[in-house]
Coordinates of C-alpha atoms and ligand atoms in Angstrom, one line a residue:
M242 CA -0.6 0.0 -0.5
R243 CA 1.0 3.1 -1.2
R244 CA 2.8 5.2 1.9
Q245 CA 0.0 8.4 2.3
K246 CA 1.7 12.2 2.8
K247 CA 0.1 14.4 4.1
F248 CA -2.7 16.8 2.4
Y249 CA -1.4 20.0 4.4
A250 CA 2.5 20.0 4.3
W251 CA 6.4 18.0 3.7
G252 CA 6.2 14.6 4.7
Y253 CA 4.4 11.6 6.0
A254 CA 0.7 11.7 7.8
D255 CA 3.0 8.1 10.3
E256 CA 5.7 10.1 10.7
D257 CA 5.4 13.9 12.6
L258 CA 7.2 15.6 15.7
T259 CA 7.1 13.8 18.7
P260 CA 5.1 16.3 21.9
A261 CA 9.2 16.3 23.1
E262 CA 10.2 17.2 19.6
I263 CA 7.7 20.0 19.8
A264 CA 8.5 20.7 23.5
A265 CA 12.1 21.5 23.2
W266 CA 11.1 23.9 20.3
E267 CA 9.1 26.2 21.6
A268 CA 9.9 26.3 25.0
P269 CA 13.2 28.4 23.8
I270 CA 11.1 30.4 21.1
A271 CA 8.7 31.6 23.7
S272 CA 10.3 32.3 26.6
H273 CA 13.5 34.1 24.6
Y274 CA 9.9 36.7 22.8
G275 CA 8.3 36.8 26.7
L276 CA 5.7 34.6 25.7
S277 CA 3.1 32.4 28.1
G278 CA 2.6 30.2 25.3
F279 CA 1.0 29.3 22.0
D280 CA -1.9 29.8 20.4
V281 CA -2.4 26.5 18.6
T282 CA -4.2 26.1 15.0
P283 CA -5.0 22.4 14.4
P284 CA -4.1 21.4 11.0
P285 CA -6.8 20.6 8.6
R286 CA -8.9 18.5 7.7
P287 CA -9.7 17.7 3.5
D288 CA -13.8 17.8 4.3
E289 CA -12.6 21.4 5.8
I290 CA -12.0 22.7 2.5
A291 CA -14.5 23.6 0.1
L292 CA -13.3 22.9 -3.0
R293 CA -14.8 24.4 -7.0
A294 CA -16.5 22.2 -8.4
P295 CA -14.0 20.2 -11.3
R296 CA -14.8 22.3 -14.4
L297 CA -14.8 19.6 -17.0
A298 CA -14.3 15.5 -17.1
A299 CA -11.7 13.0 -18.8
P300 CA -13.0 11.2 -21.8
A301 CA -13.8 8.2 -21.7
A302 CA -10.2 6.6 -23.3
L303 CA -9.0 8.6 -20.4
E304 CA -10.3 8.0 -17.2
A305 CA -8.8 5.0 -16.2
I306 CA -6.3 7.6 -15.3
V307 CA -7.6 11.1 -14.8
R308 CA -8.8 11.7 -11.1
T309 CA -11.3 14.6 -10.5
D310 CA -12.3 13.2 -6.9
P311 CA -11.9 16.0 -4.0
M312 CA -8.8 14.1 -1.9
T313 CA -6.0 14.0 -5.2
R314 CA -7.2 17.6 -5.8
L315 CA -5.6 18.9 -2.7
E316 CA -3.1 16.8 -3.0
H317 CA -1.8 18.0 -5.7
S318 CA -2.9 22.1 -4.9
Y319 CA 0.4 23.8 -3.4
G320 CA 3.4 23.0 -2.5
K321 CA 5.7 22.6 0.6
A322 CA 6.6 25.6 1.2
W323 CA 5.7 27.5 4.8
F324 CA 3.3 29.3 2.5
D325 CA 1.2 26.0 1.3
A326 CA 1.4 25.1 5.3
C327 CA -0.6 28.6 6.2
R328 CA -2.6 28.8 3.0
M329 CA -3.0 25.2 4.3
F330 CA -3.9 25.6 8.1
Q331 CA -6.5 28.5 6.8
R332 CA -8.8 26.6 5.3
S333 CA -7.9 28.4 1.9
V334 CA -7.6 26.9 -1.5
P335 CA -9.8 29.1 -4.0
N336 CA -7.8 27.5 -7.3
P337 CA -7.0 23.5 -7.2
P338 CA -6.2 21.5 -10.7
D339 CA -10.0 20.7 -12.1
A340 CA -8.0 16.9 -13.1
V341 CA -4.8 15.4 -12.2
A342 CA -3.6 12.7 -14.6
F343 CA -1.0 9.7 -13.9
P344 CA 0.3 8.4 -17.1
E345 CA 1.8 5.2 -16.8
S346 CA 3.6 6.0 -20.3
E347 CA 5.2 8.1 -22.7
A348 CA 1.8 7.0 -24.7
D349 CA -0.5 8.0 -21.8
I350 CA 0.9 11.3 -21.7
V351 CA 1.1 12.6 -25.3
R352 CA -3.1 11.3 -25.3
I353 CA -3.8 14.1 -21.9
L354 CA -1.5 16.9 -23.4
D355 CA -3.7 15.7 -26.6
W356 CA -7.1 16.2 -24.3
C357 CA -5.5 19.4 -22.7
D358 CA -5.0 21.0 -25.8
A359 CA -8.6 19.4 -27.1
V360 CA -10.8 21.0 -24.5
G361 CA -7.8 24.6 -24.2
A362 CA -7.5 22.9 -20.1
I363 CA -3.5 23.8 -19.3
A364 CA -1.4 21.8 -18.4
I365 CA 1.3 21.1 -15.5
P366 CA 3.3 18.5 -14.7
Y367 CA 4.2 17.3 -11.4
G368 CA 7.1 15.2 -9.2
G369 CA 7.1 14.7 -5.8
G370 CA 5.5 18.6 -5.1
S371 CA 7.6 19.3 -2.9
S372 CA 7.9 23.0 -4.9
V373 CA 8.5 26.2 -1.9
V374 CA 8.6 28.3 -4.9
Q375 CA 4.7 27.9 -6.5
G376 CA 6.0 25.7 -9.0
I377 CA 3.3 23.4 -9.2
E378 CA 0.4 25.7 -8.4
P379 CA -1.8 26.8 -10.9
T380 CA -2.3 29.8 -11.5
A381 CA -5.1 31.7 -11.1
G382 CA -7.6 32.6 -14.2
F383 CA -7.2 29.5 -16.0
D384 CA -10.4 27.7 -16.7
H385 CA -10.0 24.7 -17.2
V386 CA -6.4 23.0 -14.8
V387 CA -4.4 19.7 -15.5
T388 CA -2.3 18.7 -13.2
I389 CA 0.6 15.8 -14.7
S390 CA 1.6 13.1 -12.3
L391 CA 4.4 10.7 -13.1
R392 CA 3.8 8.9 -9.6
H393 CA 3.4 5.8 -12.5
M394 CA 6.4 6.7 -14.7
D395 CA 9.0 5.7 -11.6
K396 CA 11.4 2.6 -13.1
V397 CA 15.0 2.0 -13.5
L398 CA 15.1 0.7 -16.6
E399 CA 18.9 -0.5 -17.0
V400 CA 21.9 0.5 -16.1
D401 CA 25.1 0.6 -18.2
P402 CA 28.2 -1.0 -16.1
V403 CA 31.2 0.1 -18.3
S404 CA 30.4 3.7 -18.1
Q405 CA 28.8 4.3 -15.0
A406 CA 25.2 5.1 -16.1
A407 CA 21.7 5.2 -16.0
R408 CA 18.1 5.4 -17.4
I409 CA 15.9 5.9 -15.1
E410 CA 12.2 7.2 -15.3
G411 CA 11.1 11.1 -14.5
G412 CA 8.3 9.9 -11.3
V413 CA 10.8 8.0 -9.3
Y414 CA 11.6 9.9 -6.0
G415 CA 15.0 10.1 -4.4
P416 CA 14.6 6.5 -2.3
H417 CA 12.8 4.6 -4.5
I418 CA 16.1 5.5 -6.9
E419 CA 18.6 3.6 -4.6
D420 CA 16.7 0.6 -3.8
Q421 CA 16.1 -0.6 -7.3
L422 CA 20.1 -0.6 -7.7
R423 CA 21.0 -2.0 -4.2
D424 CA 22.1 -5.2 -6.8
T425 CA 24.2 -2.5 -8.0
P426 CA 28.0 -1.9 -7.6
F427 CA 26.6 1.6 -8.0
T428 CA 24.9 4.5 -6.7
M429 CA 23.3 8.3 -7.3
R430 CA 23.8 9.7 -3.7
H431 CA 22.3 12.5 -5.5
Y432 CA 20.6 13.5 -1.7
M433 CA 18.7 16.9 -1.4
Q434 CA 16.8 17.7 1.1
A435 CA 13.3 16.6 0.5
Y436 CA 14.6 13.7 -1.3
R437 CA 12.1 11.2 -0.1
C438 CA 9.4 12.8 -1.6
S439 CA 11.2 14.6 -5.2
T440 CA 11.5 12.9 -8.5
L441 CA 14.2 12.9 -10.6
G442 CA 12.3 14.3 -13.3
G443 CA 11.0 17.9 -10.6
W444 CA 15.0 17.2 -9.8
I445 CA 16.6 17.7 -13.4
A446 CA 13.3 20.6 -13.8
T447 CA 14.5 22.3 -11.4
R448 CA 18.5 22.1 -11.2
S449 CA 18.6 20.6 -7.7
G450 CA 20.6 20.6 -5.8
G451 CA 21.7 18.0 -3.9
H452 CA 24.5 17.3 -1.1
Y453 CA 27.6 16.5 -2.4
A454 CA 28.7 19.9 -0.9
T455 CA 31.4 20.5 -4.2
L456 CA 31.9 19.4 -7.5
T457 CA 29.1 18.3 -8.8
T458 CA 26.9 19.8 -6.3
H459 CA 23.4 20.2 -9.1
I460 CA 21.2 17.2 -10.6
D461 CA 22.8 19.1 -14.2
D462 CA 26.5 17.3 -13.3
F463 CA 23.9 14.0 -13.0
V464 CA 22.9 14.5 -16.2
E465 CA 23.8 12.3 -19.7
S466 CA 20.6 12.8 -21.4
M467 CA 17.0 13.2 -21.3
R468 CA 14.2 12.2 -23.0
V469 CA 11.2 15.0 -23.1
V470 CA 7.9 15.1 -24.7
T471 CA 6.7 18.6 -25.3
P472 CA 3.1 19.3 -26.9
V473 CA 5.2 19.4 -30.8
G474 CA 6.3 15.4 -30.2
A475 CA 9.0 13.9 -28.6
L476 CA 13.1 14.7 -27.9
E477 CA 15.7 12.7 -27.3
T478 CA 19.4 14.0 -26.2
R479 CA 22.3 12.1 -27.3
R480 CA 24.4 9.7 -24.5
L481 CA 28.1 12.1 -24.3
P482 CA 30.2 12.3 -21.7
G483 CA 30.9 15.5 -22.2
S484 CA 30.2 17.5 -25.6
G485 CA 30.8 20.8 -27.7
A486 CA 28.8 20.5 -30.4
G487 CA 26.6 24.8 -29.7
P488 CA 24.7 25.1 -26.4
S489 CA 23.9 22.1 -25.7
P490 CA 19.8 20.6 -25.7
D491 CA 20.5 19.2 -22.4
R492 CA 21.5 21.8 -20.7
M493 CA 17.6 24.1 -21.9
F494 CA 15.7 21.9 -20.5
L495 CA 18.0 21.5 -17.6
G496 CA 16.2 24.3 -15.1
S497 CA 13.1 24.6 -18.5
E498 CA 10.1 23.9 -14.8
G499 CA 7.2 22.0 -16.6
I500 CA 7.3 24.9 -19.2
L501 CA 9.3 23.3 -22.0
G502 CA 7.8 20.5 -22.0
I503 CA 7.8 17.1 -19.8
V504 CA 11.2 15.1 -19.2
T505 CA 10.3 11.8 -18.5
E506 CA 13.3 9.4 -18.7
A507 CA 17.5 10.3 -18.4
W508 CA 20.6 8.9 -18.5
V509 CA 22.2 10.2 -15.4
R510 CA 26.1 9.0 -13.7
L511 CA 26.4 6.4 -11.5
R512 CA 29.0 6.1 -9.3
K513 CA 30.6 2.7 -7.4
K514 CA 29.5 3.4 -3.5
P515 CA 31.1 4.1 -1.2
A516 CA 33.8 2.0 0.4
F517 CA 35.6 4.8 2.5
R518 CA 34.5 8.3 4.1
A519 CA 35.6 10.7 5.9
A520 CA 33.6 12.9 8.7
T521 CA 34.1 15.4 10.9
S522 CA 32.8 18.5 12.4
V523 CA 35.2 22.3 13.1
R524 CA 34.7 24.1 14.9
F525 CA 35.7 27.9 14.9
P526 CA 35.1 31.0 16.9
S527 CA 33.1 33.3 14.3
F528 CA 31.2 32.6 11.0
H529 CA 33.5 34.3 9.0
A530 CA 36.6 32.4 9.9
G531 CA 35.3 29.1 9.2
A532 CA 34.1 30.8 5.4
G533 CA 38.0 32.3 4.8
A534 CA 38.7 27.7 5.9
V535 CA 36.1 27.2 3.3
R536 CA 36.9 28.6 0.5
E537 CA 40.9 27.9 1.0
I538 CA 39.7 24.0 1.1
A539 CA 37.3 25.0 -2.3
Q540 CA 39.9 26.3 -3.7
A541 CA 42.2 24.1 -3.3
G542 CA 40.5 21.2 -5.3
L543 CA 40.1 18.7 -2.8
Y544 CA 36.7 18.5 -3.2
P545 CA 34.9 16.8 -0.3
A546 CA 31.0 15.5 -0.9
N547 CA 30.1 17.8 2.7
L548 CA 31.4 20.9 3.5
R549 CA 28.5 23.0 5.1
L550 CA 28.6 25.9 7.0
L551 CA 26.7 26.3 10.2
E552 CA 26.7 29.4 12.6
A553 CA 26.1 27.7 15.6
R554 CA 22.7 29.4 17.0
E555 CA 21.4 27.7 14.1
A556 CA 20.3 25.4 16.4
L557 CA 16.5 24.3 15.2
P558 CA 13.8 26.2 12.8
G559 CA 13.2 29.1 14.4
V560 CA 14.7 29.1 17.6
P561 CA 17.3 31.9 18.8
W562 CA 20.6 31.3 20.4
S563 CA 23.3 33.6 21.1
D564 CA 26.8 31.7 20.5
E565 CA 29.4 33.5 17.8
S566 CA 30.6 30.2 17.0
A567 CA 30.5 28.5 13.4
L568 CA 30.6 24.5 13.2
L569 CA 32.3 22.7 9.7
M570 CA 30.7 19.4 8.7
L571 CA 34.0 17.9 7.0
A572 CA 33.2 14.7 5.2
F573 CA 34.8 13.4 2.0
E574 CA 33.8 10.1 0.4
S575 CA 35.7 7.8 -2.1
A576 CA 35.2 3.7 -3.6
D577 CA 38.1 3.9 -4.1
H578 CA 40.9 5.4 -2.0
P579 CA 41.1 6.0 2.0
L580 CA 40.8 9.5 2.2
D581 CA 43.9 10.1 5.4
A582 CA 46.0 13.0 3.4
W583 CA 42.6 15.0 2.0
M584 CA 40.8 14.8 5.3
G585 CA 44.6 16.0 6.8
R586 CA 44.8 18.9 4.4
A587 CA 41.6 20.4 4.4
L588 CA 41.8 20.0 8.5
E589 CA 45.5 21.7 8.3
I590 CA 43.8 24.8 6.2
C591 CA 40.8 24.9 9.4
R592 CA 43.6 25.7 12.4
D593 CA 45.2 28.0 9.7
H594 CA 41.8 30.0 10.4
G595 CA 41.2 28.9 13.7
G596 CA 39.2 26.4 13.5
T597 CA 39.2 22.3 16.1
A598 CA 37.6 19.2 15.0
E599 CA 35.3 18.9 17.2
T600 CA 36.1 14.3 16.7
D601 CA 38.5 12.5 15.0
A602 CA 38.1 12.0 11.8
L603 CA 36.4 8.7 10.9
E604 CA 37.3 6.1 8.6
G605 CA 35.0 3.6 8.6
D606 CA 31.1 2.2 8.1
N607 CA 28.9 6.0 8.3
P608 CA 31.0 7.6 10.9
Q609 CA 28.6 10.5 10.1
R610 CA 25.4 9.1 12.2
A611 CA 28.2 10.0 15.1
G612 CA 28.9 13.8 16.8
P613 CA 28.9 17.4 16.1
A614 CA 27.6 15.3 11.9
G615 CA 25.7 13.4 12.3
A616 CA 22.8 15.6 14.5
W617 CA 23.5 17.4 12.0
R618 CA 22.5 14.3 9.3
D619 CA 19.3 13.5 12.2
K620 CA 18.4 18.0 12.7
F621 CA 19.1 18.4 8.3
I622 CA 16.2 15.0 8.2
R623 CA 14.0 16.2 10.6
A624 CA 13.9 20.4 10.1
P625 CA 10.9 20.4 7.6
H626 CA 9.0 18.5 10.0
Y627 CA 9.2 22.2 11.9
T628 CA 7.0 24.6 9.1
E629 CA 3.7 22.6 9.5
H630 CA 4.4 23.6 13.7
A631 CA 6.0 27.2 13.8
V632 CA 2.4 27.6 10.4
A633 CA 0.1 26.7 13.7
R634 CA 2.1 28.8 16.1
G635 CA 2.6 32.0 13.9
I636 CA 5.8 31.4 14.4
L637 CA 8.5 33.2 11.1
A638 CA 10.7 30.3 11.0
W639 CA 11.8 30.2 7.1
T640 CA 14.6 29.5 4.7
F641 CA 15.9 31.5 1.0
E642 CA 18.4 30.8 -0.2
T643 CA 21.3 32.2 -2.6
A644 CA 25.0 32.8 -3.8
M645 CA 27.9 35.1 -4.3
T646 CA 31.6 35.2 -5.3
W647 CA 34.2 35.4 -3.0
E648 CA 35.0 38.9 -3.1
R649 CA 31.8 40.5 -2.3
F650 CA 31.3 37.4 -0.1
P651 CA 30.6 39.5 3.4
P652 CA 29.1 42.6 2.6
F653 CA 26.8 41.0 1.0
H654 CA 26.4 38.7 3.7
A655 CA 25.5 41.3 6.0
T656 CA 24.0 43.8 3.7
I657 CA 21.3 41.3 3.7
T658 CA 21.1 40.4 6.8
R659 CA 20.5 43.4 7.4
I660 CA 18.3 43.9 5.8
A661 CA 16.2 40.8 6.6
L662 CA 16.3 42.1 10.7
D663 CA 15.3 45.6 10.4
T664 CA 11.7 44.3 7.5
I665 CA 10.9 41.9 10.7
R666 CA 11.4 44.3 12.8
R667 CA 9.5 46.8 10.5
V668 CA 6.6 44.1 9.4
T669 CA 5.9 42.4 13.0
G670 CA 7.0 45.6 15.7
R671 CA 9.8 43.8 17.4
D672 CA 13.2 42.0 16.9
G673 CA 13.7 38.9 14.9
T674 CA 16.2 36.6 14.4
I675 CA 18.2 35.6 11.4
T676 CA 21.2 33.0 10.8
C677 CA 23.1 32.1 7.0
R678 CA 24.6 28.5 6.7
L679 CA 27.0 28.4 2.9
T680 CA 25.6 24.7 2.1
H681 CA 27.4 24.4 -1.4
I682 CA 30.8 25.5 -2.6
Y683 CA 32.4 26.4 -5.1
P684 CA 36.5 27.9 -6.2
D685 CA 34.7 31.1 -6.9
G686 CA 32.0 31.6 -4.0
P687 CA 29.1 29.9 -1.7
C688 CA 25.8 29.2 -1.3
L689 CA 24.0 31.0 1.3
Y690 CA 21.4 30.2 3.3
F691 CA 19.7 31.9 5.4
T692 CA 17.0 31.0 7.9
L693 CA 14.4 33.4 9.6
G694 CA 12.7 33.3 12.8
G695 CA 9.9 35.9 15.1
I696 CA 7.4 36.2 15.6
L697 CA 4.0 37.4 13.4
D698 CA 0.3 37.6 14.4
K699 CA -1.7 34.8 13.7
R700 CA -4.8 37.5 12.5
I701 CA -2.6 39.1 9.2
M702 CA 0.5 36.4 9.1
L703 CA 0.4 35.5 5.1
D704 CA 1.2 39.0 4.8
Q705 CA 3.4 38.9 7.0
F706 CA 5.3 36.6 6.3
M707 CA 5.1 37.4 2.2
A708 CA 5.8 40.7 3.2
I709 CA 8.7 39.6 5.3
L710 CA 10.6 37.0 2.2
T711 CA 9.6 39.2 -0.8
A712 CA 11.8 42.1 1.4
C713 CA 14.9 39.3 1.3
T714 CA 14.5 37.7 -1.4
A715 CA 14.6 41.2 -3.6
A716 CA 17.7 42.1 -1.5
T717 CA 20.0 39.0 -2.5
V718 CA 19.5 40.3 -6.3
E719 CA 19.7 43.6 -6.1
H720 CA 23.0 43.6 -4.2
G721 CA 24.4 41.2 -6.6
G722 CA 23.1 37.5 -6.4
T723 CA 20.9 35.3 -7.4
T724 CA 18.0 34.8 -6.2
T725 CA 17.6 31.2 -5.9
H726 CA 20.8 29.2 -5.5
H727 CA 18.9 25.4 -6.6
H728 CA 15.1 26.0 -5.8
A729 CA 13.6 26.8 -8.7
V730 CA 12.0 30.4 -10.0
G731 CA 8.4 28.6 -10.1
R732 CA 5.9 31.3 -9.7
F733 CA 7.5 33.6 -6.4
H734 CA 10.1 33.9 -7.5
R735 CA 9.1 35.9 -10.9
P736 CA 8.9 39.0 -10.2
F737 CA 13.1 38.4 -9.1
Y738 CA 14.3 36.3 -11.6
D739 CA 12.4 38.7 -14.8
K740 CA 15.2 41.2 -13.4
Q741 CA 18.5 38.9 -12.5
R742 CA 18.5 37.9 -16.5
P743 CA 19.4 39.8 -19.8
E744 CA 16.2 40.6 -21.3
L745 CA 17.7 39.3 -24.7
F746 CA 17.5 36.1 -22.9
A747 CA 14.1 36.0 -22.4
R748 CA 12.9 36.3 -25.3
A749 CA 15.5 33.3 -26.3
L750 CA 13.4 31.5 -24.8
R751 CA 10.2 32.9 -25.5
G752 CA 10.9 32.2 -28.9
A753 CA 12.3 28.5 -27.4
K754 CA 8.6 28.4 -25.5
R755 CA 7.1 29.1 -28.9
A756 CA 7.8 26.4 -30.9
L757 CA 7.6 23.9 -28.2
D758 CA 4.5 24.6 -26.5
P759 CA 2.5 26.9 -29.4
K760 CA -0.2 27.5 -27.4
G761 CA 0.9 28.3 -24.1
M762 CA -0.5 25.4 -21.8
M763 CA 2.9 24.5 -20.0
N764 CA 2.7 25.3 -16.9
P765 CA 1.9 29.5 -17.9
G766 CA 3.0 32.5 -14.9
V767 CA 6.6 29.8 -14.8
L768 CA 9.6 31.6 -15.4
I769 CA 7.5 33.4 -18.6
D770 CA 5.0 35.2 -19.3
P771 CA 1.4 33.1 -19.6
Ligands
FAD1008 C1 11.4 20.3 2.9 C2 11.7 20.6 1.8 C3 13.1 20.7 1.7 C4 13.8 20.8 0.1 N1 15.4 20.6 -0.1 C5 16.0 20.8 -1.4 C6 17.3 21.1 -1.7 O1 17.9 20.4 -0.6 N2 17.7 20.9 -2.9 C7 16.8 22.2 -3.4 O2 17.6 21.3 -5.4 N3 15.7 21.9 -3.3 C8 15.3 21.8 -2.3 N4 13.4 21.4 -1.9 C9 13.1 21.8 -3.3 C10 11.9 21.2 -3.8 O3 12.4 19.7 -3.3 C11 13.2 20.1 -6.1 O4 12.8 21.6 -6.1 C12 12.9 19.6 -6.3 O5 13.6 19.2 -7.3 C13 11.2 19.0 -6.4 O6 11.1 18.0 -7.2 P1 9.8 16.9 -7.1 O7 9.5 15.9 -8.4 O8 9.3 17.8 -6.2 O9 8.8 18.8 -8.1 P2 7.8 19.4 -8.3 O10 7.0 20.4 -7.1 O11 6.0 18.7 -8.3 O12 7.9 20.4 -9.5 C14 8.8 21.2 -9.3 C15 8.8 22.3 -10.4 O13 9.3 20.9 -11.6 C16 8.6 20.5 -12.7 N5 8.3 19.0 -12.3 C17 8.2 18.4 -12.4 N6 8.7 17.1 -12.8 C18 8.3 17.5 -14.5 C19 8.8 16.8 -15.5 N7 9.0 15.2 -15.0 N8 8.9 16.9 -15.9 C20 9.3 18.7 -16.3 N9 8.7 19.2 -15.0 C21 8.3 19.1 -14.2 C22 7.3 21.1 -12.4 O14 5.8 21.7 -13.2 C23 7.3 23.0 -11.0 O15 8.1 23.0 -12.0 C24 13.0 21.3 -0.9 C25 12.0 21.4 -0.5 C26 11.1 21.3 0.8 C27 10.0 21.0 0.6

């Protein structure tokens, strides 16, 4: 039986936070803000949300793979951001899809797109629905909306052990990829944070960033070739290890967020399962001391699998601590060789920047579960579950991410921090918090991942939240960063993306859209105008 995901928030219904976890999280927040407790809104039940009746019915030929029942439409209405959970907790879903289609093959997708074309419906490709940028939420103002979920296209079709690659369908969730590779020596290891409930097609369409902090950070680096079904036909790019033959067709679809077509399968690069690992955590007296070490490690060409620098006060989402130190999660992995030399050199660099290793660098099976590194990993997996509890209490606990080159990093970090704190104070009438971690590290700059904290007025919390997130995101672009490093553009980032990209590029993208989707039915409102 399929494990039931929550329709109103992140994760599965059977894995909620325990009362003890919730108490340990909310008590320090209440105490910091001088509150005696929180007014907690209960999560919504499906019968509390009145959905508009579906405005179209599937033709007989598609009845077996199209659903229009309220629960299915509700589950496909929003992504998994704070503002999505907020609207669910407000029992407000004014614009659900009219139908959700579940193709089992490319031929099904073609038939569904033909149906959308015939009835004038827009089509929204849907993977795991873990978008946090309104990527799968129907744009208002269209008469008919069909969401196309790839959930049944979930197979690893072929493994090429010589070139170390696999042909995989677009609708497969992360863990199911690894399950299907279990009997091979290979792994894909694109462990992004939403890995458990997101799909290969979604990763490709959003250019997702995985757990590799250096070198192969984005899904782009894994994709060898792909198949895409567009409204005017299907195409397949050629499997090549590299190519200098003109602009890359793969690059056109990587990050296309469902506006050009549906990624039905891809050949992705695999690697041998790691047999050697070395992991430790290093404490620095300050975030910027740690950033200096991280930069030098990235520029030394050491390429650790994990190189995440966290402000120590970023203990739990929204919880304010006063610790000024920073913690670096440092790990190397290899299927081929021991890693002492790499770890040794990285620790030398850390020491030069005032860092102290908190545990001995551990070699062996799964050492990341031990010590602070293990605690960080567990928190990384549990953290998304706090969002719904923050929403239920009117607590601001959410993130935004950007990237910046090293030479502008310190003033950029200071400016964004100041703007965020000023905005929280202006919007909520009291001080809030912001912390930063560096999640992906390049020789020329880091990805800055900010976490906001504060207390909202529950009566107007959605407006307050949107005002804060919008101001922070606008600031990242205004001060030279990107509107998103790995969370995609969707509908939320559209205004900022419009400012970031060159206008002539927007024209070229519109041209590509016209060629592949002449009627503009694919996910309108995302990336470019409907
Ligand atoms: C708790 C949490 C943690 C997250 N952590 C990360 C992270 O570490 N790294 C990261 O990059 N992102 C992260 N995200 C964001 C999100 O998981 C990614 O954007 C992910 O790649 C979306 O995959 P999905 O299958 O859920 O796609 P969906 O959310 O279903 O869709 C996302 C977009 O892709 C399009 N799309 C989906 N499937 C296809 C397809 N087959 N063909 C064409 N278009 C398609 C949709 O139309 C939509 O525009 C996180 C989100 C959450 C909720």
